[in-house]
Tab-separated table of C-alpha atoms in Angstrom:
chain	number	residue	atom	x	y	z
A	1	MET	CA	-95.236	-115.011	-58.269
A	2	THR	CA	-91.591	-113.990	-58.492
A	3	GLU	CA	-89.300	-113.471	-61.427
A	4	SER	CA	-85.566	-113.815	-61.788
A	5	ALA	CA	-83.780	-110.502	-62.175
A	6	THR	CA	-81.604	-112.068	-64.817
A	7	GLY	CA	-84.493	-113.079	-66.986
A	8	GLY	CA	-85.907	-116.182	-65.370
A	9	ALA	CA	-89.502	-117.172	-66.017
A	10	PRO	CA	-92.078	-116.612	-63.268
A	11	SER	CA	-92.130	-119.294	-60.611
A	12	SER	CA	-94.961	-120.523	-58.422
A	13	GLY	CA	-92.875	-120.035	-55.274
A	14	ARG	CA	-91.544	-123.595	-55.165
A	15	GLY	CA	-87.980	-124.262	-56.290
A	16	ARG	CA	-85.905	-122.210	-58.673
A	17	PRO	CA	-87.561	-120.332	-61.555
A	18	ARG	CA	-87.141	-121.772	-65.036
A	19	LEU	CA	-84.473	-119.853	-66.916
A	20	LEU	CA	-85.599	-118.264	-70.147
A	21	THR	CA	-84.042	-119.254	-73.446
A	22	VAL	CA	-82.289	-116.628	-75.548
A	23	GLY	CA	-85.363	-116.541	-77.780
A	24	ASP	CA	-87.657	-115.987	-74.791
A	25	ARG	CA	-85.484	-113.149	-73.530
A	26	ARG	CA	-85.349	-111.594	-76.957
A	27	ARG	CA	-89.138	-111.606	-77.309
A	28	ARG	CA	-89.633	-110.218	-73.808
A	29	LEU	CA	-87.135	-107.419	-74.412
A	30	LEU	CA	-88.668	-106.512	-77.772
A	31	ASP	CA	-92.151	-106.381	-76.254
A	32	ALA	CA	-90.926	-104.198	-73.391
A	33	ALA	CA	-89.024	-101.899	-75.747
A	34	GLU	CA	-91.986	-101.522	-78.090
A	35	GLU	CA	-94.325	-100.577	-75.253
A	36	LEU	CA	-91.895	-98.028	-73.811
A	37	PHE	CA	-91.019	-96.517	-77.183
A	38	LEU	CA	-94.684	-96.012	-78.058
A	39	VAL	CA	-95.483	-94.434	-74.684
A	40	HIS	CA	-92.364	-92.365	-73.981
A	41	GLY	CA	-90.613	-92.203	-77.347
A	42	TYR	CA	-87.423	-93.830	-78.571
A	43	HIS	CA	-85.123	-90.972	-77.609
A	44	ALA	CA	-86.451	-90.697	-74.037
A	45	THR	CA	-86.338	-94.434	-73.318
A	46	THR	CA	-83.082	-95.799	-71.916
A	47	MET	CA	-81.696	-99.312	-72.033
A	48	ALA	CA	-82.058	-99.387	-68.246
A	49	ASP	CA	-85.775	-98.622	-68.648
A	50	ILE	CA	-86.168	-101.524	-71.059
A	51	ALA	CA	-84.272	-103.968	-68.847
A	52	ARG	CA	-86.328	-102.941	-65.822
A	53	SER	CA	-89.629	-103.266	-67.696
A	54	ALA	CA	-88.641	-106.723	-68.973
A	55	GLY	CA	-87.609	-107.829	-65.484
A	56	MET	CA	-83.994	-108.354	-66.481
A	57	SER	CA	-80.619	-106.873	-65.653
A	58	LYS	CA	-78.819	-104.498	-68.007
A	59	LYS	CA	-76.125	-107.143	-68.336
A	60	THR	CA	-78.671	-109.622	-69.673
A	61	LEU	CA	-80.096	-106.997	-72.012
A	62	TYR	CA	-76.688	-106.227	-73.502
A	63	GLN	CA	-76.016	-109.939	-73.932
A	64	VAL	CA	-79.025	-110.095	-76.255
A	65	PHE	CA	-78.749	-106.659	-77.885
A	66	ALA	CA	-75.341	-105.009	-77.987
A	67	SER	CA	-76.787	-101.526	-78.371
A	68	LYS	CA	-79.996	-99.544	-78.494
A	69	GLU	CA	-79.554	-99.258	-82.249
A	70	ALA	CA	-79.361	-103.048	-82.565
A	71	LEU	CA	-82.513	-103.340	-80.474
A	72	ILE	CA	-84.608	-100.912	-82.539
A	73	GLU	CA	-83.431	-102.518	-85.775
A	74	ALA	CA	-84.406	-105.957	-84.441
A	75	LEU	CA	-87.771	-104.600	-83.292
A	76	LEU	CA	-88.640	-103.078	-86.660
A	77	ARG	CA	-87.471	-106.158	-88.542
A	78	ASP	CA	-89.516	-108.424	-86.263
A	79	ARG	CA	-92.688	-106.323	-86.487
A	80	PHE	CA	-92.495	-105.856	-90.256
A	81	LEU	CA	-91.316	-109.397	-91.009
A	82	PRO	CA	-94.542	-110.506	-92.798
A	83	ILE	CA	-93.841	-107.935	-95.512
A	84	MET	CA	-90.326	-109.302	-95.976
A	85	LEU	CA	-90.985	-113.056	-96.147
A	86	PRO	CA	-90.966	-114.721	-99.581
A	87	VAL	CA	-94.310	-115.784	-101.022
A	88	GLU	CA	-94.926	-119.487	-101.547
A	89	ASP	CA	-95.818	-119.820	-105.217
A	90	ASP	CA	-95.269	-123.043	-107.135
A	91	GLY	CA	-96.585	-121.526	-110.343
A	92	ALA	CA	-99.832	-123.501	-110.373
A	93	ARG	CA	-102.111	-120.524	-109.690
A	94	PRO	CA	-102.678	-117.688	-112.180
A	95	VAL	CA	-100.273	-114.782	-111.742
A	96	ALA	CA	-103.092	-112.246	-111.364
A	97	GLU	CA	-104.691	-114.307	-108.600
A	98	VAL	CA	-101.479	-114.621	-106.588
A	99	LEU	CA	-100.655	-110.928	-107.030
A	100	THR	CA	-104.145	-109.964	-105.860
A	101	ASP	CA	-103.784	-112.035	-102.693
A	102	LEU	CA	-100.277	-110.692	-102.068
A	103	LEU	CA	-101.281	-107.042	-102.420
A	104	ARG	CA	-104.329	-107.595	-100.215
A	105	HIS	CA	-102.125	-109.131	-97.528
A	106	LEU	CA	-99.605	-106.283	-97.714
A	107	VAL	CA	-102.235	-103.538	-97.476
A	108	THR	CA	-104.049	-105.220	-94.591
A	109	PHE	CA	-100.783	-105.676	-92.735
A	110	ALA	CA	-99.477	-102.168	-93.436
A	111	VAL	CA	-102.554	-100.432	-92.008
A	112	GLY	CA	-102.707	-102.652	-88.914
A	113	PRO	CA	-102.740	-100.816	-85.546
A	114	ARG	CA	-99.257	-101.991	-84.547
A	115	GLN	CA	-97.631	-101.030	-87.849
A	116	ILE	CA	-99.321	-97.623	-87.910
A	117	ALA	CA	-98.233	-96.949	-84.315
A	118	LEU	CA	-94.631	-97.827	-85.164
A	119	ALA	CA	-94.794	-95.721	-88.325
A	120	ARG	CA	-95.913	-92.720	-86.262
A	121	LEU	CA	-93.035	-93.376	-83.883
A	122	MET	CA	-90.533	-93.398	-86.755
A	123	ILE	CA	-91.927	-90.176	-88.219
A	124	VAL	CA	-91.592	-88.369	-84.893
A	125	GLU	CA	-88.295	-89.852	-83.737
A	126	ALA	CA	-86.267	-90.213	-86.945
A	127	PRO	CA	-85.325	-86.496	-87.133
A	128	LEU	CA	-84.096	-86.706	-83.522
A	129	SER	CA	-82.301	-90.022	-83.754
A	130	LEU	CA	-80.015	-91.136	-86.558
A	131	GLU	CA	-80.150	-94.776	-85.447
A	132	MET	CA	-83.946	-94.813	-85.824
A	133	ALA	CA	-83.688	-93.562	-89.407
A	134	THR	CA	-80.822	-95.968	-90.115
A	135	ALA	CA	-82.749	-98.939	-88.719
A	136	PHE	CA	-85.705	-98.187	-90.988
A	137	ASP	CA	-83.443	-97.711	-94.001
A	138	HIS	CA	-81.785	-101.083	-93.388
A	139	LEU	CA	-85.176	-102.775	-93.732
A	140	GLY	CA	-85.401	-101.566	-97.316
A	141	LEU	CA	-89.173	-101.049	-97.175
A	142	ASN	CA	-88.807	-97.513	-98.509
A	143	ARG	CA	-87.006	-98.951	-101.552
A	144	GLY	CA	-89.655	-101.532	-102.332
A	145	GLU	CA	-87.646	-104.469	-101.019
A	146	GLY	CA	-89.401	-107.472	-99.553
A	147	ALA	CA	-91.946	-110.119	-100.470
A	148	LEU	CA	-93.458	-108.241	-103.404
A	149	GLU	CA	-90.112	-107.554	-105.052
A	150	GLN	CA	-88.999	-111.173	-104.614
A	151	TRP	CA	-92.238	-112.433	-106.125
A	152	ILE	CA	-91.929	-110.124	-109.136
A	153	ILE	CA	-88.367	-111.351	-109.703
A	154	LEU	CA	-89.597	-114.960	-109.578
A	155	GLN	CA	-92.369	-114.325	-112.120
A	156	THR	CA	-89.954	-112.500	-114.415
A	157	GLU	CA	-87.553	-115.455	-114.266
A	158	ARG	CA	-90.455	-117.773	-115.118
A	159	GLY	CA	-91.314	-115.615	-118.122
A	160	LYS	CA	-94.772	-114.752	-116.801
A	161	LEU	CA	-93.955	-111.072	-116.283
A	162	ASN	CA	-91.594	-108.761	-118.111
A	163	ILE	CA	-90.430	-106.193	-115.570
A	164	SER	CA	-86.956	-104.735	-115.977
A	165	ASN	CA	-86.770	-103.190	-112.489
A	166	PRO	CA	-88.611	-105.376	-109.936
A	167	GLN	CA	-87.597	-103.188	-106.994
A	168	GLU	CA	-88.993	-100.049	-108.611
A	169	MET	CA	-92.165	-101.837	-109.681
A	170	SER	CA	-92.769	-103.269	-106.205
A	171	ALA	CA	-92.346	-99.798	-104.682
A	172	ILE	CA	-94.803	-98.332	-107.202
A	173	LEU	CA	-97.381	-101.087	-106.668
A	174	PHE	CA	-97.168	-100.850	-102.881
A	175	ALA	CA	-97.541	-97.068	-102.966
A	176	MET	CA	-100.437	-97.358	-105.408
A	177	VAL	CA	-102.487	-99.775	-103.344
A	178	ALA	CA	-101.436	-98.855	-99.793
A	179	GLY	CA	-100.004	-95.336	-99.743
A	180	ASP	CA	-103.279	-93.439	-99.447
A	181	PHE	CA	-104.665	-95.792	-96.798
A	182	ILE	CA	-101.470	-95.615	-94.740
A	183	LEU	CA	-101.504	-91.808	-94.839
A	184	ARG	CA	-105.149	-91.623	-93.792
A	185	SER	CA	-104.475	-94.031	-90.935
A	186	LEU	CA	-101.415	-92.056	-89.820
A	187	LEU	CA	-103.477	-88.862	-89.755
A	188	ARG	CA	-106.332	-90.660	-87.989
A	189	LEU	CA	-108.717	-89.743	-90.793
A	190	ALA	CA	-110.076	-93.282	-90.861
A	191	ASP	CA	-110.230	-95.989	-88.221
A	192	GLU	CA	-110.330	-98.722	-90.848
A	193	PRO	CA	-109.842	-98.482	-94.623
A	194	GLU	CA	-112.889	-99.198	-96.758
A	195	HIS	CA	-112.501	-102.766	-97.976
A	196	GLU	CA	-114.379	-102.115	-101.211
A	197	LEU	CA	-112.034	-99.256	-102.058
A	198	ILE	CA	-109.001	-101.407	-101.240
A	199	GLU	CA	-110.249	-104.173	-103.538
A	200	LYS	CA	-110.903	-101.660	-106.306
A	201	ARG	CA	-107.397	-100.230	-105.978
A	202	ILE	CA	-105.836	-103.712	-105.975
A	203	LYS	CA	-107.835	-104.775	-109.030
A	204	TYR	CA	-106.636	-101.707	-110.921
A	205	ALA	CA	-102.991	-102.292	-109.945
A	206	VAL	CA	-103.121	-105.966	-110.958
A	207	GLN	CA	-104.702	-105.056	-114.291
A	208	LEU	CA	-101.873	-102.623	-115.019
A	209	VAL	CA	-99.288	-105.329	-114.339
A	210	MET	CA	-101.076	-107.913	-116.467
A	211	ASP	CA	-101.607	-105.442	-119.327
A	212	ASN	CA	-97.887	-104.687	-119.241
A	213	ALA	CA	-97.097	-108.410	-119.393
A	214	THR	CA	-99.493	-108.915	-122.325
A	215	ASN	CA	-98.114	-105.954	-124.265
A	216	ALA	CA	-94.562	-107.181	-123.679
A	217	ARG	CA	-95.422	-110.636	-125.049
A	218	LEU	CA	-97.118	-109.105	-128.100
A	219	ALA	CA	-94.122	-106.868	-128.741
A	220	THR	CA	-91.779	-109.843	-128.442
A	221	GLY	CA	-93.919	-111.874	-130.838
A	222	GLN	CA	-93.995	-109.069	-133.387
A	223	ALA	CA	-90.234	-108.666	-133.146
A	224	LEU	CA	-89.720	-112.377	-133.744
A	225	THR	CA	-92.090	-112.334	-136.734
A	226	SER	CA	-90.393	-109.344	-138.341
A	227	SER	CA	-86.963	-110.915	-137.859
A	228	ARG	CA	-87.841	-114.114	-139.710
A	229	PRO	CA	-86.367	-114.370	-143.208
A	230	GLN	CA	-88.896	-113.846	-145.979
A	231	ILE	CA	-89.394	-116.899	-148.203
A	232	ARG	CA	-89.719	-116.036	-151.852
A	233	LYS	CA	-92.176	-118.069	-153.814
């Protein structure tokens, strides 16, 4: 089988190879970049290395990604996308149930082999490369941005939660349920987190949120009662 140097798909030897779409090229370049970064490091990998590994020319590579910084930012955004996507919630399910499922999904995703490998890469390379640190910062994960924050905002707007700073709360919740497991995975202290411990941690975090919501409603009710004019008999 042969492959076009400009990014064509493999051919069977008959006729011209099918040209890849921009999306196909993008995926192939991201896969090649990820593999090279994890093996050789971000700093040591050149754009020429990535183009060669993807079977494309440097010209084609730069048509898709204008710079190495743009490529690493696209790679991190693509690989961490599930944490960023909004949660589908029509309000029919109990808040505690949806939050439990959301936190479980985030923890499971965060300690996945690919995410842990990329996290190790960022820890090692960020001090050596400003664009690596900048790319991670643009994601906003370190500030609690993403699916959890958006969901908290939605529930607050619906009046089901009373959280004044959704971004701060999402960062706290994520650190509470996932931080320890991520650290242990980064240090290779555990191949897989204990599911029972994860569920226990999630249950505790959800209970804190729901207790806060209940206390806020009680405080609001008491304030309304005390503000009502007293009727003299």
